[in-house]
Amino acid sequence: MEIEFDFFKKLSGRGNFYDFNSQLNYFDYFGITPDDIKLMINIMSKNENRMADFFYELEKEIYKKIQFYSTHLRDSHLGFIAVGEEKLKESGRAFVCSMLYLSARLLAQEYMLLSTVNKTKYNVDLRVHKFGNEKFSYKIYLQSLRVFYESLSAWSFAIMGQDFEYLIYFTKMDEFVDTKIYDLKAYKDLFMLIWMQSYVKQAKELREYILELEPDNLSSIKVAYNALKPLNFDSIFKLDDDDLEIKRKEFIFDYNIWIDDSLKRSIRANREDIYSKVSYSESLNLNEYLEILETLIFSFRYYNVYDYEGYVTNLYGTIFKHFHNRLSGEWVVSLIKNITYSRQRDEPFKKNVLEDFYQEGIYKKPLLAFFDNNKKSNLVGFPEIIWMSFHAHKEWMLFDASILTNFNKLMNSRLREMLKDSLVSLHKRFSIIKNIEPEKIPFFQQKANINRGSVDEVFVDAIAYEENIKKCFFFVNHFFPEAPQMWHIYKCGLITYKGLDNIIKKVITPRFNIIFKDYKKISKQLKLPKDCQFSMVLLVNDILEVNPRIDLDNGIKLYIVAFPAIEHFLTNFIYKK
């Protein structure tokens, strides 16, 4: 089901907020100016080589700011005035919490807009500050929205209570926007700290991952003067040899240009088809779970608060009919409990607010629970927040490890079939590219028998022979498991060639050694010319920042190719490069 943005209650253009139908610049919500952006990046740059320490320093400063704003009332003339009454302090905490959550909602609505709108009809300028000749796009803007959204929501969760004060602010949030109670610009320094921490977190985590692979590695993520991409991850893949580094960048540039959109769509279609093949629970597959999340989105279209028990009862009645009695009332109660965030008043603050975000954060807990004055539980939800949860599960596979394991096995098998289909198709268009099925070759049949019982242990996934250059390519698929972290693609690049258990060493080298040892026998069975050379190809599901041409032993090349670029690799890349 495709959800159009008009389905949600638009916040931009109301109160003190700009209208995203006339411009896109989320910094404007918070009064963050070009000078402020420069200041933030300057500060991050000075801490470039100590991001872990800097992360916790920022966290400490954020807590201080939250404490200050929670205990000081803002006066438009006198500024912030300290309050003494505990009731006012509690109200102040609820206000700051709702302000952070409102900020996340603003970003979520822009994210939804750009993810669902008809791009041929929506053409609004990105008016984000540029330091030079940076190239901005909706895709880059979306990524930046997401980074900030995750941190804002995490901080809101960190200080959220369940009391009546919170219920008031959250249920009257839209009304308070219209009456201009929320002036986010007055709290700019808090938002600037959270924005910096959201990016510092990525640099810190990736640096920690690098040290896991190579404890003596001194490389760090560089800070860039770019408002939407302030981190330069390319620096951790930089080659020492300048000529090789130039070629690495050329290879990656070529791949990005020649990505086959039809193959990308094919990957996506197969991916979505697998949703119906993988179980979410005993009664539901992944597609059906996503359908339930969509039902939740629609249920909060007109009202953002419900009596908890009444909502669960009505939801059960709705999905009971839809799923033909397959789901019990207990299952629905458990579902709502699992996706509802509620923090007890006496629960201590976390030491690391963002630590378990993808397990316990807003994607997993899109609903909120608060008590009214009668101690009755109320359920609060906003369509855009639930949509972000739906989107995260569908696009970033935000499911439990056991579900991901099953999904990845099926996807790896599909990728193997797609590769075979692509080679058959290429042969029809370019007769010099011969597709050889390894399962029909005695040598590889024997290897398949040794490894039978596991689709992940086939010896090679495909073989292609190029007549013009007399070269045989042995393809090995490696589908990198899905993960929600924004820096996951860089992690995939690093594990490809770094660490004791890297992909080249674990997946490619054993196959290469056997092929090299028995190449005469293999060549004879494949009926190849005596002077035919061979290369290995590691086929992955996305373009990595690593050098896509690596020298193995004895002058043999390994090519690292993204599946959507397979045609460019076989028809252009190997000739030109």
Coordinates of C-alpha atoms in Angstrom, one line a residue:
M1 CA 0.0 0.0 0.0
E2 CA 1.5 3.4 -1.0
I3 CA 0.9 6.1 1.6
E4 CA 0.6 9.6 0.3
F5 CA 1.8 12.5 2.4
D6 CA -1.6 14.3 2.5
F7 CA -2.6 11.6 4.8
F8 CA -0.7 13.2 7.7
K9 CA -1.3 16.4 9.6
K10 CA 1.3 18.8 8.2
L11 CA 3.3 20.8 10.7
S12 CA 5.5 22.9 8.5
G13 CA 4.0 26.2 7.6
R14 CA 2.3 26.4 11.0
G15 CA 3.3 28.4 14.0
N16 CA 6.9 29.5 13.7
F17 CA 7.9 26.9 11.1
Y18 CA 8.8 27.4 7.5
D19 CA 6.7 25.7 4.8
F20 CA 8.4 22.8 3.0
N21 CA 6.4 23.5 -0.1
S22 CA 8.5 26.6 -0.6
Q23 CA 11.9 25.5 0.6
L24 CA 13.8 22.7 2.2
N25 CA 16.3 23.5 5.0
Y26 CA 15.6 21.7 8.2
F27 CA 18.2 23.9 10.0
D28 CA 15.7 26.7 9.8
Y29 CA 13.3 25.1 12.2
F30 CA 16.0 25.5 14.9
G31 CA 17.4 28.9 13.9
I32 CA 20.7 27.3 12.9
T33 CA 22.5 29.8 10.6
P34 CA 25.3 29.3 8.2
D35 CA 27.7 30.7 10.8
D36 CA 26.3 28.1 13.3
I37 CA 26.9 25.3 10.8
K38 CA 30.5 26.5 10.3
L39 CA 31.0 26.6 14.1
M40 CA 29.7 23.1 14.6
I41 CA 31.9 21.7 11.8
N42 CA 34.9 23.6 13.2
I43 CA 34.3 22.1 16.6
M44 CA 33.9 18.6 15.2
S45 CA 37.1 19.0 13.1
K46 CA 39.1 20.0 16.1
N47 CA 38.0 16.7 17.8
E48 CA 38.4 14.6 14.7
N49 CA 41.0 12.2 16.2
R50 CA 39.2 11.8 19.6
M51 CA 35.6 11.2 18.6
A52 CA 34.9 8.6 21.3
D53 CA 35.8 11.1 24.1
F54 CA 34.1 13.9 22.3
F55 CA 30.9 11.9 22.0
Y56 CA 30.6 11.5 25.8
E57 CA 31.6 15.1 26.4
L58 CA 28.7 16.2 24.1
E59 CA 26.3 13.8 26.0
K60 CA 27.3 15.5 29.2
E61 CA 26.7 19.0 27.8
I62 CA 23.3 17.9 26.3
Y63 CA 22.2 16.6 29.7
K64 CA 23.2 20.0 31.3
K65 CA 21.2 21.9 28.7
I66 CA 18.2 19.7 29.2
Q67 CA 18.4 20.2 32.9
F68 CA 18.7 23.9 32.5
Y69 CA 15.8 24.3 30.1
S70 CA 13.7 22.0 32.3
T71 CA 14.1 24.2 35.3
H72 CA 13.9 27.6 33.7
L73 CA 10.8 29.2 32.2
R74 CA 11.3 31.2 29.1
D75 CA 10.2 34.9 29.1
S76 CA 10.3 36.7 25.7
H77 CA 11.7 39.8 27.4
L78 CA 13.7 38.5 30.4
G79 CA 15.0 35.3 28.9
F80 CA 15.1 32.1 31.0
I81 CA 14.0 32.4 34.6
A82 CA 14.7 29.7 37.2
V83 CA 11.7 28.0 38.8
G84 CA 11.6 26.5 42.3
E85 CA 8.4 24.5 42.5
E86 CA 8.8 20.8 41.8
K87 CA 5.5 20.8 39.8
L88 CA 6.9 23.5 37.5
K89 CA 10.1 21.6 37.1
E90 CA 8.1 18.5 36.1
S91 CA 6.1 20.5 33.6
G92 CA 9.4 21.9 32.3
R93 CA 10.8 18.4 31.8
A94 CA 7.6 17.4 29.9
F95 CA 7.9 20.5 27.8
V96 CA 11.5 19.9 26.8
C97 CA 10.8 16.2 26.1
S98 CA 7.8 17.1 23.9
M99 CA 9.9 19.8 22.1
L100 CA 12.5 17.2 21.2
Y101 CA 9.8 14.8 20.0
L102 CA 8.1 17.6 18.0
S103 CA 11.5 18.3 16.3
A104 CA 11.7 14.6 15.4
R105 CA 8.2 14.8 14.0
L106 CA 9.1 17.8 11.8
L107 CA 12.0 15.9 10.3
A108 CA 9.9 12.7 9.9
Q109 CA 7.3 14.6 7.9
E110 CA 10.0 15.9 5.6
Y111 CA 11.5 12.5 5.3
M112 CA 8.1 11.0 4.4
L113 CA 7.4 13.7 1.9
L114 CA 10.6 13.1 0.0
S115 CA 10.2 9.3 0.2
T116 CA 6.6 9.2 -1.1
V117 CA 5.9 12.3 -3.1
N118 CA 5.7 12.2 -6.9
K119 CA 9.1 13.7 -7.8
T120 CA 7.7 15.0 -11.2
K121 CA 5.2 17.2 -9.3
Y122 CA 7.4 18.2 -6.3
N123 CA 10.3 20.4 -7.1
V124 CA 11.3 22.5 -4.2
D125 CA 14.8 24.0 -3.8
L126 CA 17.2 22.8 -1.2
R127 CA 18.3 26.0 0.5
V128 CA 20.9 24.5 2.9
H129 CA 24.1 26.5 3.3
K130 CA 27.0 25.5 1.1
F131 CA 30.7 26.2 1.9
G132 CA 31.7 25.8 -1.8
N133 CA 30.7 23.6 -4.7
E134 CA 29.0 20.9 -2.8
K135 CA 26.4 19.0 -4.8
F136 CA 23.2 18.5 -2.8
S137 CA 20.3 16.2 -3.7
Y138 CA 17.1 15.0 -2.2
K139 CA 18.9 11.7 -1.4
I140 CA 21.6 13.4 0.5
Y141 CA 19.1 15.6 2.3
L142 CA 17.1 12.5 3.3
Q143 CA 20.2 10.9 4.8
S144 CA 20.9 14.0 6.9
L145 CA 17.3 14.2 8.0
R146 CA 17.5 10.6 9.2
V147 CA 20.7 11.1 11.2
F148 CA 19.3 14.0 13.1
Y149 CA 15.8 12.4 13.5
E150 CA 17.4 9.3 15.2
S151 CA 19.3 11.4 17.8
L152 CA 16.4 13.8 18.5
S153 CA 14.0 10.9 19.2
A154 CA 16.6 9.1 21.3
W155 CA 17.0 12.1 23.5
S156 CA 13.3 12.6 23.8
F157 CA 13.0 8.9 25.0
A158 CA 15.8 9.4 27.5
I159 CA 13.9 12.0 29.5
M160 CA 10.4 10.9 28.9
G161 CA 8.1 10.1 31.8
Q162 CA 4.5 8.7 31.9
D163 CA 2.8 11.4 34.0
F164 CA -0.2 13.6 33.2
E165 CA 2.1 16.5 32.3
Y166 CA 3.6 14.5 29.5
L167 CA 0.2 13.4 28.3
I168 CA -0.9 17.1 28.1
Y169 CA 2.1 18.2 26.0
F170 CA 2.0 15.3 23.7
T171 CA -1.7 15.2 23.0
K172 CA -1.9 19.0 22.5
M173 CA 1.3 19.3 20.6
D174 CA -0.3 20.4 17.3
E175 CA -2.5 22.9 19.1
F176 CA 0.6 24.3 20.9
V177 CA 2.4 24.6 17.6
D178 CA -0.5 26.8 16.2
T179 CA -0.4 29.0 19.3
K180 CA 3.4 29.3 19.0
I181 CA 4.2 27.9 22.4
Y182 CA 7.1 26.0 20.8
D183 CA 9.9 28.3 19.7
L184 CA 12.6 25.9 18.8
K185 CA 15.0 28.7 17.8
A186 CA 15.2 29.8 21.4
Y187 CA 16.8 26.4 22.2
K188 CA 19.2 26.5 19.3
D189 CA 22.3 25.6 21.4
L190 CA 20.7 22.3 22.6
F191 CA 19.8 21.3 19.0
M192 CA 23.3 22.2 17.8
L193 CA 24.8 19.9 20.4
I194 CA 22.5 17.0 19.5
W195 CA 23.2 17.5 15.7
M196 CA 27.0 17.3 16.4
Q197 CA 26.6 14.2 18.5
S198 CA 24.5 12.4 15.9
Y199 CA 27.4 12.5 13.5
V200 CA 30.1 12.1 16.1
K201 CA 28.3 8.8 17.0
Q202 CA 28.8 7.5 13.5
A203 CA 32.5 8.4 13.5
K204 CA 33.0 6.9 16.9
E205 CA 31.3 3.6 16.1
L206 CA 33.1 3.1 12.8
R207 CA 36.4 3.9 14.3
E208 CA 35.7 1.3 17.0
Y209 CA 34.9 -1.2 14.3
I210 CA 38.2 -0.4 12.5
L211 CA 40.1 -1.1 15.7
E212 CA 38.2 -4.5 16.1
L213 CA 39.6 -5.5 12.7
E214 CA 43.0 -3.9 13.1
P215 CA 44.0 -2.9 16.6
D216 CA 47.1 -0.9 15.3
N217 CA 45.1 0.9 12.6
L218 CA 45.5 4.7 13.1
S219 CA 43.1 5.9 10.4
S220 CA 40.1 8.0 11.5
I221 CA 37.0 9.4 9.8
K222 CA 37.7 12.9 8.6
V223 CA 35.3 15.9 9.1
A224 CA 34.2 17.7 5.9
Y225 CA 32.9 21.2 5.4
N226 CA 29.5 20.0 4.1
A227 CA 26.3 20.8 6.0
L228 CA 24.6 17.6 4.9
K229 CA 27.6 15.2 4.8
P230 CA 30.0 16.4 7.5
L231 CA 31.9 13.1 7.6
N232 CA 34.2 11.9 4.9
F233 CA 34.3 8.1 5.2
D234 CA 36.3 7.8 2.0
S235 CA 39.4 8.7 4.0
I236 CA 39.5 5.2 5.7
F237 CA 39.8 3.5 2.3
K238 CA 42.5 5.8 0.9
L239 CA 45.4 3.9 -0.7
D240 CA 49.0 4.9 0.1
D241 CA 50.0 4.9 -3.5
D242 CA 48.7 8.0 -5.2
D243 CA 48.4 6.4 -8.6
L244 CA 46.4 3.5 -7.2
E245 CA 44.3 5.9 -5.2
I246 CA 43.4 7.8 -8.4
K247 CA 42.5 4.5 -10.1
R248 CA 40.4 3.4 -7.1
K249 CA 38.3 6.6 -7.4
E250 CA 38.0 6.2 -11.1
F251 CA 36.7 2.7 -10.8
I252 CA 34.1 3.6 -8.2
F253 CA 33.1 6.7 -10.3
D254 CA 32.6 4.5 -13.3
Y255 CA 30.6 1.9 -11.4
N256 CA 28.3 4.6 -10.0
I257 CA 27.6 6.0 -13.5
W258 CA 27.0 2.6 -15.1
I259 CA 24.7 1.1 -12.5
D260 CA 21.9 -0.7 -14.3
D261 CA 18.6 0.5 -12.8
S262 CA 16.8 -2.5 -14.1
L263 CA 19.1 -4.8 -12.1
K264 CA 18.6 -2.6 -9.0
R265 CA 14.9 -3.0 -9.5
S266 CA 15.3 -6.7 -9.8
I267 CA 17.2 -6.9 -6.5
R268 CA 14.5 -4.9 -4.9
A269 CA 11.6 -7.0 -6.4
N270 CA 13.3 -10.2 -5.2
R271 CA 13.9 -8.7 -1.8
E272 CA 10.3 -7.7 -1.4
D273 CA 9.1 -11.1 -2.7
I274 CA 11.2 -12.7 0.1
Y275 CA 9.2 -10.8 2.7
S276 CA 6.3 -13.2 2.1
K277 CA 8.6 -16.2 2.5
V278 CA 10.1 -15.4 5.8
S279 CA 8.2 -15.8 9.1
Y280 CA 7.8 -13.0 11.5
S281 CA 6.0 -15.2 14.0
E282 CA 4.2 -18.5 13.9
S283 CA 1.2 -16.9 12.4
L284 CA 2.6 -14.0 10.2
N285 CA 5.2 -13.5 7.6
L286 CA 7.2 -10.2 7.3
N287 CA 4.8 -8.8 4.7
E288 CA 1.8 -9.4 7.0
Y289 CA 3.6 -7.7 9.9
L290 CA 4.2 -4.6 7.7
E291 CA 0.5 -4.6 6.9
I292 CA -0.3 -4.4 10.6
L293 CA 2.1 -1.4 11.0
E294 CA 0.2 0.2 8.1
T295 CA -3.1 -0.4 10.0
L296 CA -1.6 1.4 13.0
I297 CA -0.7 4.4 10.7
F298 CA -4.2 4.8 9.5
S299 CA -5.7 4.3 13.0
F300 CA -4.0 7.6 14.1
R301 CA -5.1 9.6 11.2
Y302 CA -7.6 11.8 13.0
Y303 CA -6.8 11.2 16.7
N304 CA -3.4 10.9 18.3
V305 CA -4.6 9.6 21.7
Y306 CA -6.8 6.6 22.7
D307 CA -7.7 4.8 25.8
Y308 CA -5.1 2.0 25.9
E309 CA -7.4 -0.9 26.5
G310 CA -10.1 0.3 24.1
Y311 CA -7.5 0.8 21.4
V312 CA -6.2 -2.8 21.8
T313 CA -9.7 -4.2 21.7
N314 CA -10.6 -2.3 18.5
L315 CA -7.3 -3.2 16.8
Y316 CA -7.8 -6.8 17.6
G317 CA -11.3 -6.7 16.0
T318 CA -9.8 -5.1 12.9
I319 CA -6.9 -7.5 12.3
F320 CA -8.8 -10.5 13.5
K321 CA -11.1 -10.2 10.4
H322 CA -8.2 -9.3 8.1
F323 CA -6.1 -12.3 9.0
H324 CA -9.0 -14.7 9.2
N325 CA -8.8 -15.6 12.9
R326 CA -5.0 -16.4 12.8
L327 CA -4.1 -13.9 15.6
S328 CA -5.2 -14.2 19.2
G329 CA -6.1 -11.3 21.5
E330 CA -3.0 -12.1 23.6
W331 CA -0.9 -11.7 20.5
V332 CA -2.3 -8.3 19.8
V333 CA -1.8 -7.2 23.5
S334 CA 1.8 -8.4 23.2
L335 CA 2.3 -6.6 19.9
I336 CA 1.1 -3.2 21.3
K337 CA 3.2 -3.7 24.5
N338 CA 6.3 -4.4 22.4
I339 CA 6.0 -1.4 20.2
T340 CA 5.0 1.1 22.9
Y341 CA 7.6 3.1 24.8
S342 CA 7.1 3.9 28.4
R343 CA 9.7 5.0 30.8
Q344 CA 9.1 4.8 34.6
R345 CA 9.6 7.9 36.7
D346 CA 12.3 6.3 38.9
E347 CA 14.1 4.7 36.0
P348 CA 17.7 6.1 35.9
F349 CA 19.0 8.0 32.9
K350 CA 21.1 5.9 30.4
K351 CA 24.8 6.4 30.4
N352 CA 24.7 6.2 26.6
V353 CA 21.4 7.4 25.2
L354 CA 22.0 6.1 21.7
E355 CA 23.6 2.8 22.6
D356 CA 20.7 0.5 21.9
F357 CA 18.7 2.8 19.6
Y358 CA 18.0 0.1 16.9
Q359 CA 16.7 -2.3 19.6
E360 CA 14.8 0.1 21.8
G361 CA 14.5 3.4 20.0
I362 CA 11.7 5.1 18.1
Y363 CA 11.7 2.6 15.1
K364 CA 10.9 -0.2 17.5
K365 CA 8.7 1.8 19.8
P366 CA 6.6 4.2 17.6
L367 CA 3.7 4.4 20.2
L368 CA 3.8 6.1 23.6
A369 CA 2.0 5.4 26.8
F370 CA 1.0 8.0 29.4
F371 CA -1.2 8.1 32.5
D372 CA -4.0 10.6 33.0
N373 CA -5.0 12.0 36.4
N374 CA -7.1 8.9 37.1
K375 CA -4.0 6.7 36.5
K376 CA -5.6 5.3 33.4
S377 CA -3.2 4.4 30.6
N378 CA -3.5 6.3 27.3
L379 CA -1.9 5.4 24.0
V380 CA -0.4 8.2 21.9
G381 CA 0.8 8.0 18.3
F382 CA 1.5 10.1 15.3
P383 CA 1.2 8.7 11.7
E384 CA 4.5 10.1 10.6
I385 CA 6.4 8.4 13.5
I386 CA 4.7 5.0 12.8
W387 CA 5.4 5.4 9.1
M388 CA 9.1 5.8 9.9
S389 CA 8.9 2.6 11.9
F390 CA 7.2 0.9 8.9
H391 CA 9.9 2.3 6.6
A392 CA 12.7 1.2 8.8
H393 CA 11.5 -2.3 9.0
K394 CA 10.8 -2.5 5.2
E395 CA 13.9 -0.7 3.9
W396 CA 16.6 -1.4 6.6
M397 CA 15.3 -4.9 7.7
L398 CA 15.0 -3.8 11.4
F399 CA 14.0 -7.3 12.5
D400 CA 15.5 -9.7 15.0
A401 CA 18.7 -11.7 14.2
S402 CA 16.9 -15.0 13.6
I403 CA 14.6 -13.4 11.0
L404 CA 17.6 -11.7 9.3
T405 CA 19.4 -15.0 9.1
N406 CA 16.6 -16.6 7.2
F407 CA 16.2 -13.6 5.0
N408 CA 19.8 -13.4 4.1
K409 CA 20.0 -17.1 3.2
L410 CA 17.1 -16.7 0.8
M411 CA 18.5 -13.4 -0.6
N412 CA 21.9 -15.0 -1.3
S413 CA 20.2 -17.8 -3.2
R414 CA 18.2 -15.3 -5.2
L415 CA 21.3 -13.3 -6.1
R416 CA 22.8 -16.5 -7.5
E417 CA 19.8 -17.0 -9.7
M418 CA 19.8 -13.4 -10.8
L419 CA 23.5 -13.7 -11.7
K420 CA 22.8 -16.7 -13.9
D421 CA 19.9 -14.9 -15.6
S422 CA 22.1 -11.8 -16.2
L423 CA 24.9 -13.9 -17.8
V424 CA 22.4 -15.7 -20.1
S425 CA 20.9 -12.4 -21.1
L426 CA 24.3 -10.9 -21.8
H427 CA 25.3 -13.9 -24.0
K428 CA 22.2 -13.3 -26.1
R429 CA 23.3 -9.7 -26.7
F430 CA 27.1 -10.3 -26.8
S431 CA 27.9 -13.7 -28.2
I432 CA 31.6 -13.4 -27.1
I433 CA 30.5 -13.6 -23.5
K434 CA 30.0 -17.3 -22.8
N435 CA 28.0 -18.4 -19.8
I436 CA 29.2 -21.6 -18.3
E437 CA 27.2 -23.3 -15.7
P438 CA 29.5 -24.7 -13.0
E439 CA 27.1 -27.4 -11.9
K440 CA 27.5 -29.0 -15.3
I441 CA 31.3 -29.2 -15.1
P442 CA 32.7 -32.4 -13.4
F443 CA 35.3 -30.5 -11.3
F444 CA 32.7 -28.3 -9.8
Q445 CA 30.1 -31.0 -9.5
Q446 CA 32.6 -32.8 -7.2
K447 CA 33.1 -29.7 -5.1
A448 CA 29.3 -29.2 -4.9
N449 CA 28.9 -32.8 -3.6
I450 CA 31.5 -32.2 -0.9
N451 CA 29.6 -29.1 0.2
R452 CA 26.1 -30.3 -0.4
G453 CA 23.5 -29.4 2.2
S454 CA 24.3 -25.7 2.3
V455 CA 23.4 -23.3 -0.4
D456 CA 26.0 -20.9 1.0
E457 CA 28.9 -23.3 0.3
V458 CA 28.7 -23.7 -3.4
F459 CA 32.2 -23.5 -4.8
V460 CA 31.6 -20.9 -7.5
D461 CA 28.3 -19.3 -8.4
A462 CA 28.9 -18.7 -12.1
I463 CA 31.5 -18.8 -14.8
A464 CA 31.8 -16.4 -17.8
Y465 CA 34.4 -16.7 -20.6
E466 CA 35.3 -13.6 -22.7
E467 CA 36.5 -14.8 -26.1
N468 CA 38.1 -11.5 -27.2
I469 CA 40.5 -11.2 -24.3
K470 CA 40.7 -15.0 -23.6
K471 CA 39.9 -14.6 -20.0
C472 CA 37.7 -16.8 -17.7
F473 CA 35.9 -15.2 -14.8
F474 CA 34.9 -17.3 -11.7
F475 CA 32.1 -15.5 -9.8
V476 CA 31.6 -15.9 -6.1
N477 CA 28.6 -14.2 -4.6
H478 CA 28.6 -12.5 -1.2
F479 CA 25.4 -10.9 -0.1
F480 CA 26.2 -8.6 2.8
P481 CA 23.5 -9.0 5.5
E482 CA 21.1 -6.1 6.0
A483 CA 21.7 -3.7 8.9
P484 CA 20.1 -0.4 9.9
Q485 CA 23.3 1.5 10.8
M486 CA 23.9 4.5 8.4
W487 CA 27.6 3.5 8.2
H488 CA 26.9 -0.2 7.4
I489 CA 28.0 0.1 3.8
Y490 CA 31.5 1.3 5.0
K491 CA 31.6 -1.6 7.4
C492 CA 31.0 -4.0 4.5
G493 CA 33.8 -2.4 2.6
L494 CA 36.2 -2.7 5.6
I495 CA 35.4 -6.4 6.3
T496 CA 36.0 -7.2 2.6
Y497 CA 39.8 -6.8 3.0
K498 CA 40.7 -5.9 6.6
G499 CA 41.0 -8.1 9.7
L500 CA 42.0 -11.7 10.3
D501 CA 38.6 -13.0 9.0
N502 CA 38.0 -10.7 6.0
I503 CA 35.9 -11.7 3.1
I504 CA 38.7 -12.1 0.6
K505 CA 40.6 -14.3 3.0
K506 CA 37.6 -16.4 4.1
V507 CA 35.6 -16.6 0.8
I508 CA 37.9 -15.9 -2.1
T509 CA 41.4 -17.2 -1.2
P510 CA 40.3 -20.9 -0.5
R511 CA 38.6 -21.0 -3.9
F512 CA 41.4 -19.2 -5.7
N513 CA 44.0 -21.7 -4.3
I514 CA 42.1 -24.7 -5.5
I515 CA 41.3 -23.2 -8.9
F516 CA 45.0 -22.2 -9.4
K517 CA 46.2 -25.6 -8.4
D518 CA 43.9 -27.5 -10.7
Y519 CA 43.5 -24.8 -13.4
K520 CA 44.8 -27.1 -16.2
K521 CA 42.2 -29.7 -15.4
I522 CA 39.5 -27.1 -15.1
S523 CA 40.5 -25.4 -18.3
K524 CA 40.3 -28.7 -20.2
Q525 CA 36.9 -29.5 -18.8
L526 CA 35.7 -25.9 -19.8
K527 CA 37.3 -26.4 -23.2
L528 CA 39.2 -23.2 -23.0
P529 CA 42.3 -22.2 -25.0
K530 CA 45.6 -23.1 -23.5
D531 CA 46.6 -19.5 -23.2
C532 CA 43.4 -18.5 -21.5
Q533 CA 43.9 -16.7 -18.2
F534 CA 41.5 -16.5 -15.3
S535 CA 40.3 -14.0 -12.8
M536 CA 38.2 -14.1 -9.6
V537 CA 35.1 -11.9 -9.2
L538 CA 33.6 -11.2 -5.8
L539 CA 30.0 -10.1 -6.5
V540 CA 28.4 -8.0 -3.8
N541 CA 25.0 -6.3 -3.5
D542 CA 26.2 -2.7 -3.5
I543 CA 29.1 -0.5 -4.6
L544 CA 31.9 -0.5 -2.0
E545 CA 34.5 2.2 -1.5
V546 CA 37.3 -0.4 -1.7
N547 CA 39.7 -0.8 -4.6
P548 CA 37.6 -2.9 -7.0
R549 CA 40.7 -4.5 -8.6
I550 CA 43.1 -6.4 -6.3
D551 CA 46.2 -8.5 -7.1
L552 CA 46.1 -12.0 -5.7
D553 CA 49.1 -14.3 -5.8
N554 CA 50.8 -15.3 -9.1
G555 CA 49.5 -12.2 -10.9
I556 CA 45.8 -13.2 -10.8
K557 CA 43.3 -10.4 -10.4
L558 CA 40.3 -10.2 -8.1
Y559 CA 37.5 -7.8 -9.2
I560 CA 35.0 -6.6 -6.6
V561 CA 31.8 -5.9 -8.5
A562 CA 28.3 -4.7 -7.4
F563 CA 25.6 -6.8 -9.0
P564 CA 23.8 -3.9 -10.7
A565 CA 27.1 -3.1 -12.4
I566 CA 27.8 -6.6 -13.8
E567 CA 27.0 -5.7 -17.4
H568 CA 29.3 -2.7 -17.3
F569 CA 32.0 -4.9 -15.9
L570 CA 31.8 -7.5 -18.6
T571 CA 31.3 -5.2 -21.5
N572 CA 33.3 -2.1 -20.7
F573 CA 35.3 -2.2 -17.5
I574 CA 37.7 -5.0 -18.3
Y575 CA 38.6 -3.5 -21.7
K576 CA 39.2 0.1 -20.6
K577 CA 40.8 -0.6 -17.2

